[in-house]
PDB file of C-alpha atoms in Angstrom:
ATOM      1  CA  GLN Y   1       0.000   0.001  -0.005  1.00 91.00           C
ATOM      2  CA  VAL Y   2       1.641   3.219  -1.171  1.00 94.00           C
ATOM      3  CA  GLN Y   3       1.514   6.063   1.321  1.00 97.00           C
ATOM      4  CA  LEU Y   4       2.549   9.692   0.847  1.00 97.00           C
ATOM      5  CA  VAL Y   5       3.216  11.774   3.956  1.00 97.00           C
ATOM      6  CA  GLU Y   6       3.680  15.531   3.781  1.00 96.00           C
ATOM      7  CA  SER Y   7       5.300  17.930   6.216  1.00 95.00           C
ATOM      8  CA  GLY Y   8       6.370  21.551   6.338  1.00 95.00           C
ATOM      9  CA  GLY Y   9       3.240  23.623   5.989  1.00 93.00           C
ATOM     10  CA  GLY Y  10       2.505  26.660   8.140  1.00 97.00           C
ATOM     11  CA  LEU Y  11       1.833  30.371   8.330  1.00 98.00           C
ATOM     12  CA  VAL Y  12       4.067  32.896   6.575  1.00 98.00           C
ATOM     13  CA  GLN Y  13       3.851  36.545   5.564  1.00 98.00           C
ATOM     14  CA  THR Y  14       3.655  37.739   1.982  1.00 98.00           C
ATOM     15  CA  GLY Y  15       7.064  37.489   0.359  1.00 98.00           C
ATOM     16  CA  GLY Y  16       8.202  34.759   2.728  1.00 98.00           C
ATOM     17  CA  SER Y  17       9.287  31.190   2.081  1.00 98.00           C
ATOM     18  CA  LEU Y  18       8.231  27.706   3.080  1.00 98.00           C
ATOM     19  CA  ARG Y  19       9.526  24.263   2.196  1.00 98.00           C
ATOM     20  CA  LEU Y  20       7.212  21.271   1.883  1.00 98.00           C
ATOM     21  CA  SER Y  21       8.471  17.705   2.007  1.00 98.00           C
ATOM     22  CA  CYS Y  22       6.829  14.431   1.051  1.00 98.00           C
ATOM     23  CA  THR Y  23       8.022  10.892   1.681  1.00 97.00           C
ATOM     24  CA  ALA Y  24       6.651   7.904  -0.164  1.00 96.00           C
ATOM     25  CA  SER Y  25       6.521   4.420   1.326  1.00 94.00           C
ATOM     26  CA  GLY Y  26       4.978   1.104   0.442  1.00 94.00           C
ATOM     27  CA  GLY Y  27       6.691   0.405  -2.862  1.00 90.00           C
ATOM     28  CA  LEU Y  28       6.021   3.368  -5.132  1.00 90.00           C
ATOM     29  CA  HIS Y  29       7.034   2.426  -8.679  1.00 88.00           C
ATOM     30  CA  SER Y  30      10.397   3.964  -9.486  1.00 84.00           C
ATOM     31  CA  SER Y  31       9.179   5.365 -12.813  1.00 90.00           C
ATOM     32  CA  TYR Y  32       6.317   7.323 -11.289  1.00 94.00           C
ATOM     33  CA  ALA Y  33       6.336  11.078 -11.223  1.00 95.00           C
ATOM     34  CA  MET Y  34       5.897  12.849  -7.887  1.00 97.00           C
ATOM     35  CA  GLY Y  35       4.577  16.314  -7.329  1.00 97.00           C
ATOM     36  CA  TRP Y  36       2.215  18.721  -5.660  1.00 98.00           C
ATOM     37  CA  PHE Y  37      -1.354  19.923  -6.018  1.00 98.00           C
ATOM     38  CA  ARG Y  38      -3.240  22.479  -3.933  1.00 98.00           C
ATOM     39  CA  GLN Y  39      -6.819  23.291  -3.026  1.00 98.00           C
ATOM     40  CA  ALA Y  40      -7.958  26.669  -1.781  1.00 97.00           C
ATOM     41  CA  PRO Y  41     -11.282  27.104   0.066  1.00 93.00           C
ATOM     42  CA  GLY Y  42     -14.182  26.980  -2.348  1.00 95.00           C
ATOM     43  CA  LYS Y  43     -11.975  26.053  -5.310  1.00 97.00           C
ATOM     44  CA  GLU Y  44     -11.091  22.880  -7.141  1.00 97.00           C
ATOM     45  CA  ARG Y  45      -7.831  21.081  -6.542  1.00 97.00           C
ATOM     46  CA  GLU Y  46      -5.185  22.287  -9.008  1.00 97.00           C
ATOM     47  CA  PHE Y  47      -1.817  21.123 -10.212  1.00 97.00           C
ATOM     48  CA  VAL Y  48       1.231  22.984  -8.894  1.00 98.00           C
ATOM     49  CA  ALA Y  49       4.416  21.156  -9.875  1.00 98.00           C
ATOM     50  CA  ALA Y  50       5.741  17.728 -10.851  1.00 97.00           C
ATOM     51  CA  HIS Y  51       9.086  15.991 -11.062  1.00 97.00           C
ATOM     52  CA  ASN Y  52       9.651  12.998 -13.313  1.00 94.00           C
ATOM     53  CA  TRP Y  53      11.928  10.176 -12.230  1.00 90.00           C
ATOM     54  CA  ARG Y  54      14.644  11.614 -14.516  1.00 88.00           C
ATOM     55  CA  PRO Y  55      16.812  14.262 -12.799  1.00 86.00           C
ATOM     56  CA  GLY Y  56      15.872  17.770 -13.852  1.00 85.00           C
ATOM     57  CA  SER Y  57      12.648  16.824 -15.572  1.00 93.00           C
ATOM     58  CA  THR Y  58      10.109  19.189 -14.031  1.00 96.00           C
ATOM     59  CA  TYR Y  59       6.846  20.904 -14.871  1.00 95.00           C
ATOM     60  CA  TYR Y  60       5.160  23.890 -13.167  1.00 97.00           C
ATOM     61  CA  LYS Y  61       1.889  25.710 -13.100  1.00 96.00           C
ATOM     62  CA  ASP Y  62       2.505  29.054 -14.806  1.00 97.00           C
ATOM     63  CA  SER Y  63       1.714  31.191 -11.786  1.00 96.00           C
ATOM     64  CA  VAL Y  64       4.335  29.478  -9.600  1.00 98.00           C
ATOM     65  CA  SER Y  65       7.100  29.125 -12.182  1.00 97.00           C
ATOM     66  CA  GLY Y  66      10.128  31.133 -11.051  1.00 97.00           C
ATOM     67  CA  ARG Y  67       8.928  31.230  -7.428  1.00 98.00           C
ATOM     68  CA  PHE Y  68       8.567  27.534  -6.574  1.00 98.00           C
ATOM     69  CA  THR Y  69      11.217  24.853  -7.060  1.00 98.00           C
ATOM     70  CA  ILE Y  70      10.519  21.138  -6.967  1.00 98.00           C
ATOM     71  CA  SER Y  71      13.262  18.648  -6.189  1.00 97.00           C
ATOM     72  CA  ARG Y  72      13.333  14.890  -5.845  1.00 95.00           C
ATOM     73  CA  ASP Y  73      15.550  12.288  -4.224  1.00 94.00           C
ATOM     74  CA  ASN Y  74      14.840   8.929  -5.868  1.00 92.00           C
ATOM     75  CA  GLY Y  75      16.999   7.075  -3.379  1.00 91.00           C
ATOM     76  CA  LYS Y  76      14.982   8.372  -0.439  1.00 93.00           C
ATOM     77  CA  ASN Y  77      11.610   8.438  -2.241  1.00 94.00           C
ATOM     78  CA  THR Y  78      11.118  12.067  -1.336  1.00 96.00           C
ATOM     79  CA  VAL Y  79       9.938  15.153  -3.179  1.00 97.00           C
ATOM     80  CA  ASP Y  80      10.272  18.686  -1.859  1.00 98.00           C
ATOM     81  CA  LEU Y  81       8.680  21.967  -2.850  1.00 98.00           C
ATOM     82  CA  GLN Y  82      10.613  25.121  -2.058  1.00 98.00           C
ATOM     83  CA  MET Y  83       8.170  28.031  -2.156  1.00 98.00           C
ATOM     84  CA  ASP Y  84       9.611  31.555  -2.299  1.00 98.00           C
ATOM     85  CA  SER Y  85       8.014  34.979  -2.793  1.00 98.00           C
ATOM     86  CA  LEU Y  86       4.760  33.617  -1.425  1.00 98.00           C
ATOM     87  CA  ARG Y  87       1.530  35.478  -2.089  1.00 98.00           C
ATOM     88  CA  PRO Y  88      -1.854  35.395  -0.330  1.00 97.00           C
ATOM     89  CA  GLU Y  89      -3.295  33.577  -3.354  1.00 97.00           C
ATOM     90  CA  ASP Y  90      -0.902  30.697  -2.636  1.00 98.00           C
ATOM     91  CA  THR Y  91      -2.921  29.941   0.529  1.00 98.00           C
ATOM     92  CA  ALA Y  92      -4.290  26.415   0.231  1.00 98.00           C
ATOM     93  CA  VAL Y  93      -4.006  22.846   1.416  1.00 98.00           C
ATOM     94  CA  TYR Y  94      -1.065  21.345  -0.471  1.00 98.00           C
ATOM     95  CA  TYR Y  95      -1.202  17.668  -1.406  1.00 98.00           C
ATOM     96  CA  CYS Y  96       1.666  15.428  -2.368  1.00 98.00           C
ATOM     97  CA  ALA Y  97       0.850  13.242  -5.368  1.00 98.00           C
ATOM     98  CA  ALA Y  98       2.360  10.424  -7.389  1.00 97.00           C
ATOM     99  CA  GLY Y  99       1.422   8.920 -10.719  1.00 94.00           C
ATOM    100  CA  VAL Y 100       2.171   8.875 -14.403  1.00 92.00           C
ATOM    101  CA  TRP Y 101       4.116  11.796 -15.880  1.00 91.00           C
ATOM    102  CA  PRO Y 102       3.256  14.649 -16.228  1.00 90.00           C
ATOM    103  CA  LEU Y 103       0.913  13.974 -13.356  1.00 89.00           C
ATOM    104  CA  VAL Y 104      -1.565  16.790 -14.113  1.00 86.00           C
ATOM    105  CA  LYS Y 105      -4.427  14.381 -14.849  1.00 88.00           C
ATOM    106  CA  SER Y 106      -2.807  11.061 -14.024  1.00 91.00           C
ATOM    107  CA  THR Y 107      -2.401  11.032 -10.262  1.00 92.00           C
ATOM    108  CA  ARG Y 108      -2.796   7.631  -8.628  1.00 94.00           C
ATOM    109  CA  TYR Y 109      -1.776   8.334  -5.034  1.00 96.00           C
ATOM    110  CA  TRP Y 110      -2.443  11.251  -2.714  1.00 97.00           C
ATOM    111  CA  GLY Y 111      -1.100  12.447   0.617  1.00 98.00           C
ATOM    112  CA  GLN Y 112      -3.332  13.736   3.365  1.00 97.00           C
ATOM    113  CA  GLY Y 113      -2.452  17.400   2.771  1.00 97.00           C
ATOM    114  CA  THR Y 114      -0.687  20.165   4.648  1.00 97.00           C
ATOM    115  CA  GLN Y 115      -1.994  23.709   5.184  1.00 98.00           C
ATOM    116  CA  VAL Y 116      -0.087  26.690   3.822  1.00 98.00           C
ATOM    117  CA  THR Y 117      -1.353  30.120   4.826  1.00 98.00           C
ATOM    118  CA  VAL Y 118       0.138  33.342   3.473  1.00 98.00           C
ATOM    119  CA  SER Y 119      -0.910  36.478   5.327  1.00 97.00           C
ATOM    120  CA  SER Y 120      -1.060  39.873   3.646  1.00 92.00           C
TER     121      SER Y 120
END
């Protein structure tokens, strides 16, 4: 049974930074992409960023490109999301995800979510 466990959410002021981490256990297939989605109150869950199993193969939502950086350690089955220059509109529950690249509509596993709140 694959499990994804997130950590690192919290409260930060506009312009600040946070780093989210996710660890996969239970035998996640090594070729699967890992990444992040988010869901703000009253809105649908949306794709944020994904990292393929190949080093350096990444994909971002336009509005976070240049501010967020996704990284992956295949040996440790972890994926991190470094979030800089945070804005109030980044406030959401962030979910770790894994599935087939590019992950946007092919997620097979979800984490439980971690809250990120950006105050203005």
